[in-house]
Short mmCIF file of C-alpha atoms and ligand atoms in Angstrom, two decimals:
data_model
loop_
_atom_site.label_atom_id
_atom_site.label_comp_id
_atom_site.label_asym_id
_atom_site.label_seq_id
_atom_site.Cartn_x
_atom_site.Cartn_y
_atom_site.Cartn_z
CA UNK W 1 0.00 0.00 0.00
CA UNK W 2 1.28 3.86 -0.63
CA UNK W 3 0.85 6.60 1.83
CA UNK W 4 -2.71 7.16 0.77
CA UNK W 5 -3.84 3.55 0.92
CA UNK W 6 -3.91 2.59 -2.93
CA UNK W 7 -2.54 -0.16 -3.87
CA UNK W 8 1.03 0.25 -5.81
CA UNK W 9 -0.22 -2.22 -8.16
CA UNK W 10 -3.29 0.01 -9.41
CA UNK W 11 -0.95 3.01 -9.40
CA UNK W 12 1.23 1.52 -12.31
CA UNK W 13 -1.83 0.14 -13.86
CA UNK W 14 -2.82 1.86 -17.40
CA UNK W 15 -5.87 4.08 -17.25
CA UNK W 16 -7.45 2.10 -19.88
CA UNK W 17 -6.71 -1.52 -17.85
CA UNK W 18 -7.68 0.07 -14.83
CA UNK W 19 -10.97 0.91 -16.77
CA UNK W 20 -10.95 -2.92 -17.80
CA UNK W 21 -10.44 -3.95 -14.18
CA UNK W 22 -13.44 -1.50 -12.58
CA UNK W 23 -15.66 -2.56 -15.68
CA UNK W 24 -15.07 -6.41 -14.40
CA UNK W 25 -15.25 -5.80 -11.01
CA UNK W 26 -18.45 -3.83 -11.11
CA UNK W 27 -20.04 -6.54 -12.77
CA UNK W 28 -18.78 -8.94 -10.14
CA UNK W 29 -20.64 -7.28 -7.41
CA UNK W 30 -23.58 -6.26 -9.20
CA UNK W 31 -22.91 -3.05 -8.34
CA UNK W 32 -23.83 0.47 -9.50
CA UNK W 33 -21.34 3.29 -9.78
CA UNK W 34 -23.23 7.08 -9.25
CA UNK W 35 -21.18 10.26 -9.83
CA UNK W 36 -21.99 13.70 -8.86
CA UNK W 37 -21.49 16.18 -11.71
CA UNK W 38 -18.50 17.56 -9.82
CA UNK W 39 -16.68 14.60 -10.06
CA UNK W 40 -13.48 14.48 -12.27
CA UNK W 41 -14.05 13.77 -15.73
CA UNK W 42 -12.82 10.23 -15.69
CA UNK W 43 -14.66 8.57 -13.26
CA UNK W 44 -18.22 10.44 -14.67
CA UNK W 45 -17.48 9.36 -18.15
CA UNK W 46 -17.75 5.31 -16.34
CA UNK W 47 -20.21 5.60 -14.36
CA UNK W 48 -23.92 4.26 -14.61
CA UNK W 49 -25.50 7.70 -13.57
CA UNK W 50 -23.92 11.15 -13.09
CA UNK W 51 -25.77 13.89 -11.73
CA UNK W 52 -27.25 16.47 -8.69
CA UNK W 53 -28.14 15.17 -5.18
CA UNK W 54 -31.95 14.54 -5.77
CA UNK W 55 -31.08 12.58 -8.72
CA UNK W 56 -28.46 10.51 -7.40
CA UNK W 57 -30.79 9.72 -3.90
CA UNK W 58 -33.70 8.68 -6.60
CA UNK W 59 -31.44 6.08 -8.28
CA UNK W 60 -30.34 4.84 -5.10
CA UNK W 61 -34.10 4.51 -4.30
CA UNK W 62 -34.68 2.33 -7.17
CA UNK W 63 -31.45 0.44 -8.54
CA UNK W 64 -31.58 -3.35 -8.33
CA UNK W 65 -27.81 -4.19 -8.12
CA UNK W 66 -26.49 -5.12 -4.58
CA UNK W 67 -23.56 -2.71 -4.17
CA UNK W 68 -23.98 1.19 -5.24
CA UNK W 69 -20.18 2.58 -5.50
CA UNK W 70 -20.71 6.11 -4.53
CA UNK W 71 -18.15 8.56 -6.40
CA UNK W 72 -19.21 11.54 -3.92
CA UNK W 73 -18.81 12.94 -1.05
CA UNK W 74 -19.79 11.17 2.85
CA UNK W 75 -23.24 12.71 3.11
CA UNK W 76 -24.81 11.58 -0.19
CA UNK W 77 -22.92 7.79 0.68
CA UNK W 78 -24.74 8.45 3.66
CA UNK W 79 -28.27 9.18 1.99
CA UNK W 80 -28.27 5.94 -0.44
CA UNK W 81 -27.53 4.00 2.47
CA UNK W 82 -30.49 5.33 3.91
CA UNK W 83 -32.86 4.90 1.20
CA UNK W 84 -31.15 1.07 0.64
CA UNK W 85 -30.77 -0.22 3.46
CA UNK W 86 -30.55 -3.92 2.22
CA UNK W 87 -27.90 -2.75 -0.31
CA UNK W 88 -23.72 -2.64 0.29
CA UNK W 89 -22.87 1.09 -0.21
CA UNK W 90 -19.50 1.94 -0.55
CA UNK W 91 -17.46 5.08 -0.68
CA UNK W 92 -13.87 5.34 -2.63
CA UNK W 93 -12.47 7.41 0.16
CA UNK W 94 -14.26 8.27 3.49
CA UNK W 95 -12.55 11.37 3.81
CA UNK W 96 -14.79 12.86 1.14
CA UNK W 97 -16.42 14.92 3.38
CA UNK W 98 -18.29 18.06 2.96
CA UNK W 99 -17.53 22.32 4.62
CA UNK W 100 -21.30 22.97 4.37
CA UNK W 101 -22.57 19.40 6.14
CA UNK W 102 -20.12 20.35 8.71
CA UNK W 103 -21.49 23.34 9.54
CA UNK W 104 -24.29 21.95 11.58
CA UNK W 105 -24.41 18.57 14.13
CA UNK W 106 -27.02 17.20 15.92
CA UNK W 107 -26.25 19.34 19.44
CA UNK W 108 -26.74 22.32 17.73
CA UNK W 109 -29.83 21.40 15.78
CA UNK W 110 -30.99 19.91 18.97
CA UNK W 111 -30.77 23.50 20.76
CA UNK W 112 -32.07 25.23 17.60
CA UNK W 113 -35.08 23.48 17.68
CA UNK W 114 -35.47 23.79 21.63
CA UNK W 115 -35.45 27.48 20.70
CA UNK W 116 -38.18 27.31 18.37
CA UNK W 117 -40.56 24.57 19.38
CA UNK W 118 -43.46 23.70 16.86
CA UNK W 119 -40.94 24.87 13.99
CA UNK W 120 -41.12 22.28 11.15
CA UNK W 121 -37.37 21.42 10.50
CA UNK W 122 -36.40 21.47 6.82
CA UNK W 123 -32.67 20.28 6.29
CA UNK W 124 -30.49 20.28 2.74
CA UNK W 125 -28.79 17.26 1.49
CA UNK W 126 -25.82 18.11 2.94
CA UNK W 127 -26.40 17.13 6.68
CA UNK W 128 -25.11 14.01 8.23
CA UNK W 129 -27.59 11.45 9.00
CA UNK W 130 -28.12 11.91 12.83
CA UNK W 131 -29.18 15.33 11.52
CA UNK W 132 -31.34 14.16 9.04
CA UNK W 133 -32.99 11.96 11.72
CA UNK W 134 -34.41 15.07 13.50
CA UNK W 135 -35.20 16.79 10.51
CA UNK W 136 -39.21 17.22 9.07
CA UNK W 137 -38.37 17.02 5.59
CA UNK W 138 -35.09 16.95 3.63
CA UNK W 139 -34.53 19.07 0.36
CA UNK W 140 -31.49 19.53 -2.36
CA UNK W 141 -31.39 22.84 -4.66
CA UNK W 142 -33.63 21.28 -7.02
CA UNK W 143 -36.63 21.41 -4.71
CA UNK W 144 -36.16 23.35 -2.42
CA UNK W 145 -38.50 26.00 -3.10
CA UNK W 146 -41.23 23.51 -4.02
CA UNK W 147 -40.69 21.97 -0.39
CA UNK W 148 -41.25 25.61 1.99
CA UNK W 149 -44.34 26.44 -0.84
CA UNK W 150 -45.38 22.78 0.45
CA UNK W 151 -45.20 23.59 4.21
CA UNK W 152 -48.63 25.53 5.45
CA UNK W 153 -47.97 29.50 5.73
CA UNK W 154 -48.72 29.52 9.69
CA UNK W 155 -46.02 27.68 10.49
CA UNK W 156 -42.81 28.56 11.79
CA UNK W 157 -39.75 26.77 9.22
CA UNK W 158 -35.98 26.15 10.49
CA UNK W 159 -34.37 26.03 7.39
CA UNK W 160 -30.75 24.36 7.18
CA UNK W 161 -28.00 24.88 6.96
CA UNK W 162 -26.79 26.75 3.56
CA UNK W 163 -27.79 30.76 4.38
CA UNK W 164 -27.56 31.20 0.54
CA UNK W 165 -29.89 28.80 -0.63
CA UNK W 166 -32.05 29.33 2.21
CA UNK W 167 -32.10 33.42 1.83
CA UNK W 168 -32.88 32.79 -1.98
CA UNK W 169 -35.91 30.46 -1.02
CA UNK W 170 -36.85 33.39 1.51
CA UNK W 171 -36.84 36.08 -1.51
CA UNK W 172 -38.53 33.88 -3.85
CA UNK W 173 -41.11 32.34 -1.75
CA UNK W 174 -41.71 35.83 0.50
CA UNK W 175 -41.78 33.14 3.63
CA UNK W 176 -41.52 35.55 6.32
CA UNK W 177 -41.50 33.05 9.35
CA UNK W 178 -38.46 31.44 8.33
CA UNK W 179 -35.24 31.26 10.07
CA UNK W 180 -32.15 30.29 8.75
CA UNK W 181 -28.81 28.55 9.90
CA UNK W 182 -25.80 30.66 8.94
CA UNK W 183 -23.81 27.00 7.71
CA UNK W 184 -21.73 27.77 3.81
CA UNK W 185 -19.98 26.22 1.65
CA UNK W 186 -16.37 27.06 1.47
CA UNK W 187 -15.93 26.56 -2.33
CA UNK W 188 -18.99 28.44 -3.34
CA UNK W 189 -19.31 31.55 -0.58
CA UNK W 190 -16.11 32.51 -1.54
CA UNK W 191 -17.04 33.70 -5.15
CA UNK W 192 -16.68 38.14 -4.67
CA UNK W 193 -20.37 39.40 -5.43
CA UNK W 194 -18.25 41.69 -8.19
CA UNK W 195 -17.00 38.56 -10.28
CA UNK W 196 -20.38 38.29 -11.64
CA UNK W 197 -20.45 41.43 -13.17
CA UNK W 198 -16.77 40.88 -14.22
CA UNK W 199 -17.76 37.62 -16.01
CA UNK W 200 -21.27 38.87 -17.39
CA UNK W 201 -19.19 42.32 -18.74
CA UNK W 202 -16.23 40.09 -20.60
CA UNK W 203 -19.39 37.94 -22.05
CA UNK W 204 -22.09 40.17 -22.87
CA UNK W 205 -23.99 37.20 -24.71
CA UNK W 206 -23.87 34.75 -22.20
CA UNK W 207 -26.53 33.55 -19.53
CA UNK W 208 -26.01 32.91 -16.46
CA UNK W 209 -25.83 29.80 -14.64
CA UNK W 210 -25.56 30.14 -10.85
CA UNK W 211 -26.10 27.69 -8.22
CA UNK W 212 -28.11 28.50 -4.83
CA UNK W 213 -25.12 27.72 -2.44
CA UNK W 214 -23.40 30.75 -3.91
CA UNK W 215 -22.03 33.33 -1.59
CA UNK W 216 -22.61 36.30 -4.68
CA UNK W 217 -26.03 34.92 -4.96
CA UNK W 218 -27.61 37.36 -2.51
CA UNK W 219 -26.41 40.91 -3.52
CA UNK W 220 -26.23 39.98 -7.24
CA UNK W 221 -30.41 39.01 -7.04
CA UNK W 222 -30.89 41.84 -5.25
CA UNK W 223 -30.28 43.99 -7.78
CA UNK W 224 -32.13 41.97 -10.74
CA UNK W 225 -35.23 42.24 -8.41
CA UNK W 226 -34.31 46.25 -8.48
CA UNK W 227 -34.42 46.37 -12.22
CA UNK W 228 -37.19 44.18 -13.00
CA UNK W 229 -35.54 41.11 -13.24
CA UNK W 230 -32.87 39.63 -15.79
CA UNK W 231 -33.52 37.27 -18.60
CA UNK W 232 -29.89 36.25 -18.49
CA UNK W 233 -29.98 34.69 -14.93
CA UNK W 234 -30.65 31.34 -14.01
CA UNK W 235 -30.37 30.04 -10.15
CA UNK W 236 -30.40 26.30 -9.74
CA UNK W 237 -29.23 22.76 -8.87
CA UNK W 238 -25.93 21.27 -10.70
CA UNK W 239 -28.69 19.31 -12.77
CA UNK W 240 -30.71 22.15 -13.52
CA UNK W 241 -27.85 23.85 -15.47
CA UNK W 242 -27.28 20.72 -17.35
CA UNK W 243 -30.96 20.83 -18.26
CA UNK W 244 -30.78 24.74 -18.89
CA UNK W 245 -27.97 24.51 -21.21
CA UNK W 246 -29.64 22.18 -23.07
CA UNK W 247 -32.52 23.96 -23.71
CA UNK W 248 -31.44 28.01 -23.71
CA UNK W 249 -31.30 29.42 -27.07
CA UNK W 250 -28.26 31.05 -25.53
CA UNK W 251 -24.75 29.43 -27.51
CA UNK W 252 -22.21 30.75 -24.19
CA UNK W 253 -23.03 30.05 -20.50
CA UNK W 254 -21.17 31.79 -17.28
CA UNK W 255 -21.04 28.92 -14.78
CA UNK W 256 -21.18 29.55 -11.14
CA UNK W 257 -20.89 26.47 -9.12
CA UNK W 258 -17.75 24.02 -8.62
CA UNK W 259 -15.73 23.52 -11.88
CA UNK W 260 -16.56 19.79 -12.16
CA UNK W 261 -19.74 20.34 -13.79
CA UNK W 262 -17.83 21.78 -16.91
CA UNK W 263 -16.70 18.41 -17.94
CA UNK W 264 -20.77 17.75 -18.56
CA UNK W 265 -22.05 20.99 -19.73
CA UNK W 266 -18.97 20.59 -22.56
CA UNK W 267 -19.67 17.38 -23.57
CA UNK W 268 -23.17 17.37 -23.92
CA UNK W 269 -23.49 20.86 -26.01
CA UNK W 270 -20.20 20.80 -28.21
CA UNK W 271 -21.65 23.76 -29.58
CA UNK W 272 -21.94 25.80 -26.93
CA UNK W 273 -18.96 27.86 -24.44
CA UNK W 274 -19.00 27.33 -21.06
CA UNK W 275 -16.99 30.18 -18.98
CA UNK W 276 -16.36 28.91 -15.46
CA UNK W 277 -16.61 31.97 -12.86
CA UNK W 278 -13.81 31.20 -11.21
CA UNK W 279 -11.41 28.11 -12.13
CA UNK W 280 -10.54 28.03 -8.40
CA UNK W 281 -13.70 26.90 -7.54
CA UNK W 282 -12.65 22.95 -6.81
CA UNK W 283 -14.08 21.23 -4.15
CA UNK W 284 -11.35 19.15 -2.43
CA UNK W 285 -13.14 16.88 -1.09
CA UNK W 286 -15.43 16.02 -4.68
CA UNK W 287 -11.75 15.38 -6.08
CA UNK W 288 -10.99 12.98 -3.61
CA UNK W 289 -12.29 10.22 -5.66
CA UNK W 290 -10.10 8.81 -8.13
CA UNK W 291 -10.07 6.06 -10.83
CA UNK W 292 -7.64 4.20 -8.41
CA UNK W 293 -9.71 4.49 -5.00
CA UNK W 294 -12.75 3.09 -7.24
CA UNK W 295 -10.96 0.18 -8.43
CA UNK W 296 -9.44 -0.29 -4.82
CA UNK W 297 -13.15 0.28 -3.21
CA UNK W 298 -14.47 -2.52 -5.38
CA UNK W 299 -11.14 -4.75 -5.06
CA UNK W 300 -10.99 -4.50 -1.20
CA UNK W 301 -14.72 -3.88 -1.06
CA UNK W 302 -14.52 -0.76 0.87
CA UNK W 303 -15.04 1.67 2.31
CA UNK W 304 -18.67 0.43 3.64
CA UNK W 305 -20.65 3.22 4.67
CA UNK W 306 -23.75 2.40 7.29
CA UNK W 307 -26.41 4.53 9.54
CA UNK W 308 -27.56 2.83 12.37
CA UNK W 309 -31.14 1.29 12.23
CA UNK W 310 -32.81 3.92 14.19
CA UNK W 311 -30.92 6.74 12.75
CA UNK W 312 -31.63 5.42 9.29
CA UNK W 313 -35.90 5.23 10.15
CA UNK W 314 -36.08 8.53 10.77
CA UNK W 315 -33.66 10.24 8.21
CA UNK W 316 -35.79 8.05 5.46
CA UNK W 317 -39.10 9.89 6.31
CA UNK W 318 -37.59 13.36 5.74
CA UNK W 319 -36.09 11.94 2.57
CA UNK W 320 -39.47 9.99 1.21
CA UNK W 321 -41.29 13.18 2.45
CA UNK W 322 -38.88 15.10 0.06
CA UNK W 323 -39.30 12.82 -2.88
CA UNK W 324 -43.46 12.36 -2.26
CA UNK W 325 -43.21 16.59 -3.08
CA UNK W 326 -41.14 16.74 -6.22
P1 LIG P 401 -26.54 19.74 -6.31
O1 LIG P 401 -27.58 18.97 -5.56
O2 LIG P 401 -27.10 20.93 -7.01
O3 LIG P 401 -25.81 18.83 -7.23
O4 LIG P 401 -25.49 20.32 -5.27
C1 LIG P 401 -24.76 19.52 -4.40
C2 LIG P 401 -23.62 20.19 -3.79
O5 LIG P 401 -22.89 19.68 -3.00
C3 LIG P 401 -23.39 21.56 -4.19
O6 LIG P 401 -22.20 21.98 -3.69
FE1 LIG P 402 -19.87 20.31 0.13
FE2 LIG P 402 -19.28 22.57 -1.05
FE3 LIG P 402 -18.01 20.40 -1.79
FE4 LIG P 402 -20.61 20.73 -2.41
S1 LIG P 402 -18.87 21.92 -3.16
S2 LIG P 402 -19.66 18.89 -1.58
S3 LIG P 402 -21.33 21.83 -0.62
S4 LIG P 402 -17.90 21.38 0.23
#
């Protein structure tokens, strides 16, 4: 084994005989690889299903194969083993973790809702399980909005714990009894609120693509709501942009999420430019996963990821609640 754990032997291996190997070894285990769209380009172009969280926790729902290979970070591991419990879920590297998931744990949700009793609890995909567990419903950036319209106007919502996403589901919805955790993502709050203008300015044809969990989000919607709104702007999950490109009549796109989603947005419009808004934007712990730690994860048949029985009953109801909605 080297430093990192992989095997020496899959480090001198040739990409496309490590390929060979992952192709045989899937088929082995009957297992299922799923890829977030900010994985690197070589391990989305194998798998069985890339895309956003919602997407990937619906295939977990309903796959067949035994083993789902998750190419993505701990919480969404976390999720399919939730939603599968009879399944082997496995994660290339457990230290695939997540800034924004981190940002909240069950003593401080615990408190929070001891503060605000009655509240209905709404959580984002990225939450561990245990906070999942004491969570009313579950949501990703592709539904969130359609979840607080869901949730009758008298009551009270804690909404966690992105305060991007959950201030842009404030402004669009007009909830006014709706408090909101002050969790972020380190990759996308860092984007400068005057990069967007920077981008749109050196692309005066392009549309843009932002993602909820972005930091530039607030002040940048604040003034499209000033002047009536901008046909340019789109705000939505990493599979809503893939769906957006698709069908814009726009021919160049100004990305804002984590650079990872390029690889798709390029290779499924070869017509069309795709301007990232920052090329820093890399989420370390997305690029965790390599071809190597797949092939070792089936090889060695790790790294197993579990919730505990009566964690897992209650983080399931916020989930099926979630996907019962939209
Ligand atoms: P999506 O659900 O939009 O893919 O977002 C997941 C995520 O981690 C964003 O950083
Ligand atoms: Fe978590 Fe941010 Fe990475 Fe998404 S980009 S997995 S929210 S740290």
């Amino acid at each position: 084994m080297s430093a990192t754990g992989v095997n020496q032997q899959s480090l001198e291996m040739p990409t496309a005989n490590l390929v060979a190997e992952i192709n045989r070894l899937r088929r082995k285990h009957d297992a299922v690889v799923l890829a977030h769209n900010y994985q690197i380009a070589e391990i989305q172009d194998l798998a069985d299903y890339v895309g956003d969280s919602l997407g990937l926790s619906q295939q977990a729902a309903r796959t067949s194969a035994k083993t789902i290979v998750f190419c993505g970070v701990h919480f969404m591991a976390e999720t399919a083993a939730i939603l599968s419990p009879d399944k082997k879920v496995w994660i290339p590297d457990l230290e695939a973790g997540c800034s924004l998931a981190a940002s909240i744990d069950l003593d401080q949700l615990l408190a929070w809702k001891a503060e605000h009793p009655g509240a209905v609890v709404v959580s984002y995909v990225n939450t561990t399980a245990a906070v999942k567990a004491e969570s009313d419903y579950c949501c990703t950036s592709g539904n969130a909005l359609q979840i607080v319209q869901s949730i009758p106007e008298d009551k009270e919502i804690l909404f966690l714990p992105d305060v991007f996403l959950g201030s842009w589901v404030q402004k669009v919805t007009g909830r006014k009894n709706m408090h909101i955790w002050m969790g972020e993502c380190h990759v996308h709050a860092a984007i400068p609120p005057a990069r967007i203008e920077e981008k749109l300015n050196e692309h005066p044809a392009a549309e843009l693509l932002i993602h909820p969990e972005c930091g530039c989000l607030t002040p940048y919607l604040d003034r499209v709501v000033r002047q009536n709104g901008s046909s340019r702007l789109k705000v939505t999950s990493t599979e809503g942009m893939i769906r957006r490109a698709q069908e814009s009549t726009a021919g160049e796109f100004v990305v804002a999420t984590e650079i990872g989603i390029l690889h798709r947005l390029r290779k499924e419009n070869p017509a069309k430019t795709f301007y990232p808004i920052a090329n820093e934007m890399s989420c370390q712990f997305m690029k965790m996963i390599t071809l190597e730690k797949l092939y070792r994860s089936l090889n060695e048949e790790v790294f197993a990821v579990t919730v505990p029985d009566s964690i897992a009953r209650k983080a399931r109801k916020a989930i099926e609640r979630m996907i019962s909605i939209y």
